[in-house]
Tab-separated table of C-alpha atoms in Angstrom:
chain	number	residue	atom	x	y	z
Q	1	MET	CA	0.000	0.000	0.000
Q	2	GLY	CA	2.356	2.681	-1.296
Q	3	ILE	CA	0.266	5.728	-0.418
Q	4	ASN	CA	0.703	8.617	1.962
Q	5	PRO	CA	-2.679	10.166	2.817
Q	6	GLN	CA	-3.272	12.975	5.278
Q	7	LEU	CA	-4.131	11.449	8.669
Q	8	ILE	CA	-7.017	13.133	10.488
Q	9	TRP	CA	-7.310	12.125	14.140
Q	10	GLU	CA	-10.718	12.076	15.753
Q	11	ILE	CA	-12.193	11.217	19.147
Q	12	GLY	CA	-15.935	10.760	19.442
Q	13	THR	CA	-17.791	8.658	21.984
Q	14	ALA	CA	-20.749	8.533	19.579
Q	15	TYR	CA	-18.798	5.997	17.515
Q	16	ASP	CA	-18.909	3.701	20.531
Q	17	LEU	CA	-22.591	4.442	21.070
Q	18	PHE	CA	-23.236	2.718	17.739
Q	19	THR	CA	-20.524	0.036	17.843
Q	20	SER	CA	-21.656	-0.974	21.348
Q	21	LEU	CA	-25.077	-1.865	19.931
Q	22	ASP	CA	-23.469	-4.426	17.626
Q	23	VAL	CA	-21.407	-5.807	20.509
Q	24	ILE	CA	-24.299	-6.326	22.938
Q	25	HIS	CA	-26.405	-7.959	20.227
Q	26	ASN	CA	-23.553	-10.187	18.957
Q	27	PRO	CA	-21.539	-10.823	22.156
Q	28	SER	CA	-19.959	-14.099	21.037
Q	29	ARG	CA	-18.377	-12.402	18.020
Q	30	TYR	CA	-16.504	-10.097	20.396
Q	31	GLY	CA	-15.718	-12.682	23.067
Q	32	LEU	CA	-18.125	-11.001	25.487
Q	33	ARG	CA	-20.042	-12.881	28.163
Q	34	GLY	CA	-23.560	-13.332	26.806
Q	35	SER	CA	-25.283	-12.997	30.177
Q	36	TRP	CA	-23.751	-9.556	30.750
Q	37	ALA	CA	-24.782	-8.376	27.278
Q	38	ALA	CA	-28.314	-9.650	27.945
Q	39	GLY	CA	-28.326	-7.690	31.199
Q	40	VAL	CA	-27.494	-4.494	29.318
Q	41	ARG	CA	-30.260	-5.153	26.772
Q	42	SER	CA	-32.770	-5.851	29.555
Q	43	ARG	CA	-32.485	-2.256	30.782
Q	44	LEU	CA	-34.552	-1.191	27.786
Q	45	PRO	CA	-38.336	-1.503	27.627
Q	46	VAL	CA	-39.456	-4.545	25.622
Q	47	GLU	CA	-40.632	-2.579	22.583
Q	48	GLN	CA	-37.368	-0.660	22.132
Q	49	ARG	CA	-35.274	-3.721	23.003
Q	50	GLU	CA	-36.916	-5.812	20.274
Q	51	PHE	CA	-36.753	-2.951	17.784
Q	52	LEU	CA	-33.002	-2.441	18.280
Q	53	GLN	CA	-32.321	-6.162	18.067
Q	54	ASN	CA	-34.105	-6.376	14.725
Q	55	ALA	CA	-32.402	-3.208	13.439
Q	56	VAL	CA	-28.925	-4.491	14.337
Q	57	GLU	CA	-29.544	-7.979	12.934
Q	58	ARG	CA	-30.979	-6.598	9.678
Q	59	HIS	CA	-28.388	-3.793	9.264
Q	60	HIS	CA	-31.090	-1.202	8.682
Q	61	PHE	CA	-29.384	1.748	10.307
Q	62	TRP	CA	-25.660	2.245	9.590
Q	63	VAL	CA	-24.479	5.579	10.957
Q	64	ILE	CA	-20.648	5.458	10.962
Q	65	PRO	CA	-19.976	6.989	7.471
Q	66	TRP	CA	-22.514	9.767	8.124
Q	67	LEU	CA	-20.978	10.427	11.530
Q	68	THR	CA	-17.483	10.677	10.053
Q	69	ASN	CA	-18.716	13.370	7.654
Q	70	GLN	CA	-20.162	15.544	10.427
Q	71	ASP	CA	-18.496	18.656	11.836
Q	72	GLY	CA	-18.456	19.693	15.484
Q	73	PRO	CA	-18.585	17.642	18.711
Q	74	LYS	CA	-19.123	13.909	18.380
Q	75	ASP	CA	-20.172	12.982	21.874
Q	76	SER	CA	-23.366	10.929	21.963
Q	77	ALA	CA	-25.720	13.677	23.126
Q	78	ALA	CA	-24.565	16.075	20.387
Q	79	VAL	CA	-24.891	13.429	17.671
Q	80	LEU	CA	-28.348	12.314	18.812
Q	81	GLN	CA	-29.367	15.963	18.683
Q	82	LYS	CA	-28.063	16.201	15.088
Q	83	LEU	CA	-30.026	13.118	14.103
Q	84	ALA	CA	-33.155	14.570	15.699
Q	85	ALA	CA	-32.715	17.780	13.675
Q	86	ILE	CA	-33.063	15.838	10.404
Q	87	PRO	CA	-36.758	15.547	9.416
Q	88	PRO	CA	-37.913	11.929	9.927
Q	89	GLU	CA	-38.886	11.584	6.267
Q	90	GLN	CA	-35.324	12.502	5.221
Q	91	ARG	CA	-33.285	10.850	7.982
Q	92	MET	CA	-32.701	7.412	6.467
Q	93	GLN	CA	-31.938	8.910	3.052
Q	94	GLU	CA	-29.317	11.244	4.517
Q	95	LEU	CA	-27.607	8.409	6.369
Q	96	ALA	CA	-27.718	6.006	3.428
Q	97	ALA	CA	-26.362	8.575	0.979
Q	98	CYS	CA	-22.992	8.360	2.758
Q	99	TYR	CA	-22.402	4.706	1.893
Q	100	MET	CA	-25.080	3.286	-0.397
Q	101	ARG	CA	-24.465	2.867	-4.123
Q	102	GLU	CA	-26.352	5.239	-6.406
Q	103	GLU	CA	-28.408	2.470	-8.035
Q	104	MET	CA	-29.517	1.191	-4.637
Q	105	GLN	CA	-30.269	4.730	-3.471
Q	106	ALA	CA	-32.437	5.393	-6.515
Q	107	LEU	CA	-34.508	2.270	-5.843
Q	108	LEU	CA	-34.946	2.585	-2.082
Q	109	PHE	CA	-35.399	6.360	-2.035
Q	110	ARG	CA	-38.183	5.981	-4.612
Q	111	VAL	CA	-39.839	3.303	-2.446
Q	112	ALA	CA	-39.635	5.694	0.526
Q	113	GLU	CA	-41.179	8.515	-1.478
Q	114	GLN	CA	-44.006	6.304	-2.758
Q	115	GLY	CA	-44.577	4.629	0.618
Q	116	SER	CA	-44.937	1.239	-1.061
Q	117	TRP	CA	-43.091	-1.354	-3.132
Q	118	THR	CA	-43.869	-3.856	-5.885
Q	119	GLU	CA	-42.643	-7.270	-7.012
Q	120	SER	CA	-40.568	-5.573	-9.704
Q	121	ASP	CA	-38.854	-3.557	-6.941
Q	122	LYS	CA	-38.046	-6.822	-5.175
Q	123	ASP	CA	-36.588	-8.302	-8.352
Q	124	ALA	CA	-34.551	-5.148	-8.989
Q	125	LEU	CA	-33.197	-5.241	-5.423
Q	126	GLN	CA	-32.202	-8.881	-5.852
Q	127	THR	CA	-30.300	-7.978	-9.039
Q	128	LEU	CA	-28.467	-5.099	-7.330
Q	129	TYR	CA	-27.403	-7.317	-4.417
Q	130	ALA	CA	-26.202	-10.005	-6.838
Q	131	GLN	CA	-24.137	-7.491	-8.817
Q	132	SER	CA	-22.599	-6.034	-5.670
Q	133	HIS	CA	-21.718	-9.453	-4.257
Q	134	LYS	CA	-20.153	-10.578	-7.530
Q	135	GLU	CA	-18.010	-7.426	-7.720
Q	136	GLU	CA	-16.794	-7.967	-4.146
Q	137	THR	CA	-16.262	-11.738	-4.182
Q	138	GLY	CA	-16.387	-12.810	-7.825
Q	139	LYS	CA	-19.375	-15.056	-7.055
Q	140	SER	CA	-23.122	-14.634	-7.440
Q	141	LYS	CA	-25.370	-14.894	-4.402
Q	142	LYS	CA	-29.141	-15.022	-4.104
Q	143	VAL	CA	-30.578	-13.091	-1.159
Q	144	PRO	CA	-33.560	-14.794	0.542
Q	145	ASP	CA	-36.922	-13.227	-0.323
Q	146	GLU	CA	-37.686	-12.496	3.334
Q	147	GLU	CA	-34.612	-10.276	3.592
Q	148	LEU	CA	-35.590	-8.343	0.478
Q	149	ILE	CA	-39.166	-7.919	1.711
Q	150	ASP	CA	-37.952	-6.795	5.130
Q	151	LYS	CA	-35.707	-4.118	3.633
Q	152	LEU	CA	-38.338	-2.836	1.220
Q	153	THR	CA	-40.961	-2.738	3.983
Q	154	VAL	CA	-38.671	-0.650	6.180
Q	155	TRP	CA	-37.983	1.807	3.377
Q	156	ALA	CA	-41.670	2.041	2.466
Q	157	ASP	CA	-42.256	3.319	5.996
Q	158	ALA	CA	-38.923	5.125	6.357
Q	159	ALA	CA	-40.176	8.162	8.319
Q	160	VAL	CA	-41.876	6.061	11.004
Q	161	TYR	CA	-38.971	3.618	11.152
Q	162	SER	CA	-36.332	6.343	11.532
Q	163	GLN	CA	-38.320	7.999	14.321
Q	164	LYS	CA	-38.649	4.720	16.221
Q	165	MET	CA	-34.904	4.210	15.799
Q	166	LEU	CA	-34.115	7.657	17.195
Q	167	GLU	CA	-36.374	7.079	20.205
Q	168	ALA	CA	-34.753	3.686	20.866
Q	169	LEU	CA	-31.262	5.188	20.613
Q	170	LYS	CA	-32.147	7.949	23.070
Q	171	LEU	CA	-33.472	5.420	25.551
Q	172	TYR	CA	-30.378	3.245	25.164
Q	173	TYR	CA	-28.199	6.279	25.811
Q	174	ASP	CA	-30.188	7.294	28.894
Q	175	VAL	CA	-30.430	3.875	30.552
Q	176	PHE	CA	-26.901	2.640	29.795
Q	177	PHE	CA	-24.511	4.480	27.528
Q	178	LYS	CA	-24.443	7.872	29.270
Q	179	GLU	CA	-22.610	6.274	32.207
Q	180	GLU	CA	-20.398	4.210	29.894
Q	181	GLU	CA	-19.410	7.324	27.954
Q	182	ALA	CA	-17.706	8.826	30.999
Q	183	ARG	CA	-15.689	5.605	31.525
Q	184	ILE	CA	-14.294	5.375	28.000
Q	185	GLN	CA	-13.415	9.026	27.277
Q	186	LYS	CA	-9.953	9.007	28.891
Q	187	PRO	CA	-8.811	5.678	27.339
Q	188	LEU	CA	-9.828	6.975	23.897
Q	189	GLU	CA	-7.810	10.168	24.408
Q	190	ASP	CA	-4.797	8.160	25.578
Q	191	ARG	CA	-5.072	5.808	22.605
Q	192	VAL	CA	-5.067	8.666	20.099
Q	193	ALA	CA	-1.997	10.206	21.750
Q	194	GLU	CA	-0.226	6.837	21.558
Q	195	ALA	CA	-1.281	6.302	17.932
Q	196	LYS	CA	-0.083	9.761	16.893
Q	197	ALA	CA	3.336	9.010	18.359
Q	198	LEU	CA	3.481	5.734	16.419
Q	199	ALA	CA	2.451	7.522	13.208
Q	200	GLU	CA	5.542	9.698	13.412
Q	201	LYS	CA	7.788	6.629	13.362
Q	202	MET	CA	5.983	4.098	11.160
Q	203	PRO	CA	4.962	3.881	7.502
Q	204	LEU	CA	1.205	3.641	7.063
Q	205	PRO	CA	0.943	-0.163	6.489
Q	206	ASP	CA	2.906	-0.855	9.689
Q	207	LEU	CA	0.835	1.705	11.600
Q	208	LEU	CA	-2.461	0.121	10.554
Q	209	ASN	CA	-1.112	-3.315	11.446
Q	210	GLU	CA	-0.023	-2.120	14.884
Q	211	LEU	CA	-3.255	-0.279	15.686
Q	212	SER	CA	-5.442	-3.158	14.480
Q	213	GLN	CA	-3.268	-5.682	16.340
Q	214	GLY	CA	-2.831	-7.985	13.395
Q	215	LEU	CA	-4.386	-6.713	10.146
Q	216	ARG	CA	-2.446	-6.114	6.934
Q	217	PHE	CA	-4.063	-4.577	3.884
Q	218	GLU	CA	-3.440	-5.120	0.168
Q	219	PHE	CA	-6.252	-3.144	-1.422
Q	220	ASP	CA	-6.009	-1.644	-4.895
Q	221	GLN	CA	-8.951	0.633	-4.039
Q	222	THR	CA	-6.759	2.666	-1.687
Q	223	GLU	CA	-4.701	4.133	-4.554
Q	224	ASP	CA	-6.932	7.243	-4.701
Q	225	MET	CA	-7.009	7.783	-0.924
Q	226	LYS	CA	-6.097	11.366	0.049
Q	227	GLU	CA	-7.446	11.518	3.601
Q	228	LEU	CA	-7.664	8.830	6.272
Q	229	VAL	CA	-9.745	9.585	9.363
Q	230	MET	CA	-8.293	7.701	12.340
Q	231	ILE	CA	-10.890	6.860	15.002
Q	232	PRO	CA	-10.372	4.796	18.184
Q	233	SER	CA	-13.248	2.611	19.401
Q	234	PHE	CA	-13.280	1.227	22.939
Q	235	TRP	CA	-16.112	-1.221	22.342
Q	236	SER	CA	-15.101	-2.831	19.044
Q	237	THR	CA	-11.504	-3.667	20.094
Q	238	PRO	CA	-9.721	-5.478	18.456
Q	239	LEU	CA	-12.015	-5.611	15.413
Q	240	THR	CA	-11.407	-2.912	12.843
Q	241	MET	CA	-13.241	-1.026	10.107
Q	242	PHE	CA	-11.321	0.257	7.095
Q	243	THR	CA	-13.524	1.659	4.345
Q	244	SER	CA	-14.092	4.533	1.965
Q	245	PHE	CA	-16.871	6.991	2.782
Q	246	SER	CA	-16.721	9.141	-0.344
Q	247	CYS	CA	-17.882	8.316	-3.870
Q	248	ASP	CA	-14.453	9.066	-5.368
Q	249	ASN	CA	-12.590	6.829	-2.850
Q	250	LYS	CA	-10.496	9.791	-1.695
Q	251	ARG	CA	-11.715	9.836	1.914
Q	252	TRP	CA	-11.405	6.718	4.065
Q	253	LEU	CA	-11.961	5.909	7.719
Q	254	PHE	CA	-10.032	3.561	9.962
Q	255	LEU	CA	-11.839	2.556	13.160
Q	256	PHE	CA	-9.285	0.842	15.391
Q	257	GLY	CA	-9.062	-0.624	18.884
Q	258	GLY	CA	-9.167	1.977	21.631
Q	259	ARG	CA	-9.362	-0.253	24.699
Q	260	PRO	CA	-6.109	-0.882	26.633
Q	261	ASP	CA	-4.936	-4.497	26.873
Q	262	GLY	CA	-5.404	-4.660	30.640
Q	263	VAL	CA	-8.927	-3.176	30.644
Q	264	SER	CA	-12.029	-5.314	30.177
Q	265	LEU	CA	-15.196	-4.332	28.407
Q	266	VAL	CA	-17.224	-5.413	31.433
Q	267	PRO	CA	-16.692	-2.780	34.166
Q	268	GLY	CA	-15.036	-4.148	37.289
Q	269	GLU	CA	-13.939	-7.434	35.694
Q	270	VAL	CA	-10.919	-8.763	37.623
Q	271	VAL	CA	-9.442	-10.996	34.903
Q	272	PRO	CA	-8.172	-8.898	31.961
Q	273	GLU	CA	-10.338	-9.645	28.934
Q	274	LEU	CA	-7.407	-10.053	26.554
Q	275	LEU	CA	-5.688	-12.538	28.871
Q	276	TYR	CA	-8.857	-14.645	29.063
Q	277	GLN	CA	-9.348	-14.580	25.283
Q	278	MET	CA	-5.731	-15.556	24.638
Q	279	LEU	CA	-5.742	-18.430	27.121
Q	280	LYS	CA	-9.111	-19.672	25.867
Q	281	ALA	CA	-7.864	-19.629	22.275
Q	282	LEU	CA	-4.675	-21.479	23.189
Q	283	ALA	CA	-6.539	-24.119	25.225
Q	284	ASP	CA	-7.934	-25.729	22.061
Q	285	PRO	CA	-5.710	-28.382	20.405
Q	286	THR	CA	-6.986	-27.582	16.907
Q	287	ARG	CA	-6.049	-23.922	17.348
Q	288	LEU	CA	-2.607	-24.924	18.580
Q	289	ARG	CA	-2.156	-26.990	15.424
Q	290	ILE	CA	-3.316	-24.032	13.334
Q	291	LEU	CA	-0.799	-21.746	15.046
Q	292	ARG	CA	1.959	-24.255	14.404
Q	293	TYR	CA	1.124	-24.371	10.684
Q	294	LEU	CA	0.883	-20.580	10.565
Q	295	SER	CA	4.275	-20.270	12.253
Q	296	GLU	CA	5.797	-22.061	9.272
Q	297	GLU	CA	4.127	-20.039	6.479
Q	298	PRO	CA	1.089	-17.850	5.703
Q	299	LEU	CA	-1.973	-19.899	4.724
Q	300	THR	CA	-5.534	-19.300	3.549
Q	301	PRO	CA	-8.524	-20.868	5.343
Q	302	ALA	CA	-8.954	-23.305	2.429
Q	303	GLU	CA	-5.315	-24.412	2.658
Q	304	LEU	CA	-5.653	-24.908	6.422
Q	305	ALA	CA	-8.867	-26.883	5.962
Q	306	ARG	CA	-7.078	-29.325	3.643
Q	307	ARG	CA	-4.184	-29.791	6.057
Q	308	LEU	CA	-6.448	-30.236	9.069
Q	309	ARG	CA	-9.044	-32.293	7.142
Q	310	LEU	CA	-11.780	-30.069	8.504
Q	311	ARG	CA	-14.648	-28.232	6.848
Q	312	PRO	CA	-13.772	-24.587	5.922
Q	313	PRO	CA	-16.502	-23.100	8.206
Q	314	THR	CA	-14.966	-24.948	11.166
Q	315	VAL	CA	-11.506	-23.607	10.336
Q	316	ILE	CA	-12.863	-20.067	9.945
Q	317	HIS	CA	-14.493	-20.371	13.384
Q	318	HIS	CA	-11.103	-21.232	14.896
Q	319	LEU	CA	-9.369	-18.444	12.958
Q	320	ASP	CA	-11.931	-15.920	14.219
Q	321	ALA	CA	-11.151	-16.965	17.792
Q	322	LEU	CA	-7.410	-16.570	17.142
Q	323	ARG	CA	-7.968	-13.153	15.557
Q	324	LEU	CA	-10.081	-12.008	18.525
Q	325	ALA	CA	-7.226	-13.074	20.801
Q	326	ARG	CA	-4.753	-11.125	18.599
Q	327	LEU	CA	-2.749	-14.316	17.995
Q	328	VAL	CA	-2.652	-14.110	14.192
Q	329	HIS	CA	-1.825	-11.637	11.459
Q	330	VAL	CA	-4.509	-11.420	8.756
Q	331	THR	CA	-3.607	-10.089	5.309
Q	332	LEU	CA	-6.670	-8.764	3.466
Q	333	SER	CA	-6.558	-8.525	-0.309
Q	334	VAL	CA	-8.829	-8.752	-3.318
Q	335	ASN	CA	-7.843	-12.436	-3.494
Q	336	GLY	CA	-9.096	-13.219	0.011
Q	337	ARG	CA	-7.436	-13.661	3.398
Q	338	ARG	CA	-4.096	-15.116	4.430
Q	339	TYR	CA	-3.162	-15.847	8.023
Q	340	GLU	CA	0.141	-16.210	9.851
Q	341	ALA	CA	1.118	-16.500	13.498
Q	342	ARG	CA	1.600	-13.258	15.430
Q	343	HIS	CA	4.570	-14.240	17.568
Q	344	GLU	CA	4.672	-11.005	19.548
Q	345	ALA	CA	1.219	-11.884	20.912
Q	346	ILE	CA	2.567	-15.126	22.406
Q	347	LYS	CA	5.037	-13.052	24.396
Q	348	THR	CA	2.194	-10.726	25.428
Q	349	VAL	CA	0.079	-13.541	26.884
Q	350	CYS	CA	3.046	-14.834	28.902
Q	351	THR	CA	3.779	-11.361	30.250
Q	352	MET	CA	0.124	-10.672	31.083
Q	353	LEU	CA	-0.279	-14.017	32.856
Q	354	ASP	CA	2.912	-13.405	34.825
Q	355	SER	CA	1.726	-9.964	35.906
Q	356	PHE	CA	-1.759	-11.204	36.812
Q	357	LEU	CA	-0.419	-14.023	38.995
Q	358	GLU	CA	2.185	-11.850	40.660
Q	359	VAL	CA	1.142	-11.155	44.270
Q	360	GLU	CA	2.897	-8.550	46.365
Q	361	THR	CA	3.816	-9.695	49.836
Q	362	PHE	CA	4.463	-7.453	52.788
Q	363	THR	CA	6.643	-8.312	55.784
């Protein structure tokens, strides 16, 4: 990735307001205890709780690109106020315009304006999804009818849907995230200061690898990148988002881990979350075999599946656990993913375990 964009550093707790919703609705993906996530969700009234769960599962309300384009403060209260200032009948269109392809916009915005959809709209949406998936993966994919109908139904009632979403977000902020916001502000500030110092010493590919704790990028699409907005996220650590949010591919965002290694997502947790994830990942014999293979050479999931004589989905499950524990490097390219062992992480788990077990004695 031989490019040198302008780095724009940003701190905004509103990013975590939205990423935290994905975490509490998909706790296993982030290595989070499911019972604690359920406890957070239970603070909401049933109607709003069910609405948010459906919205997160169906990906109906993606705010990050829109948020990155906004000026001014990006704390949660300020951003919720900005969302409220957009007329309900325009809110979903304004958010979608920041990331949705023009052909998809034309279809769904028309459905919103009409307040209804037809079978031909469903067929057209299926075609657009198929084209998009083939461009991204080289393969065609048929989206189930129920997913198409769900999306079209939401857009046919976009004003009502967007207002219900705003009300649910406000409630979520009031009953849980307002308190969480105060806890994460200082770690986010510290992480940006640390990342800025690293940026002065590292070329961009090494910086992104360091901040993501294991991701390497080989994307041709980044050739036109002029600006890269660097955003720490406490809640999504160590998972990362790296994507363009402008039509000309000149502006990109990089959402990276903003939670310190020794701090857990669950407040007051005694065992450091990273230590638990590392030890859990290493306790599985199949994952140990995978790490041994990856210590010898980089491999794709398909290559690992052949060596292990396991189904590819099973191997990917193990690789996801190793990635969550920061034990592998993942190289992302247009040709897929390649994995290799992240040896520095092995040293980290030994050091963290040593420190955790160390007990001071007084005489």
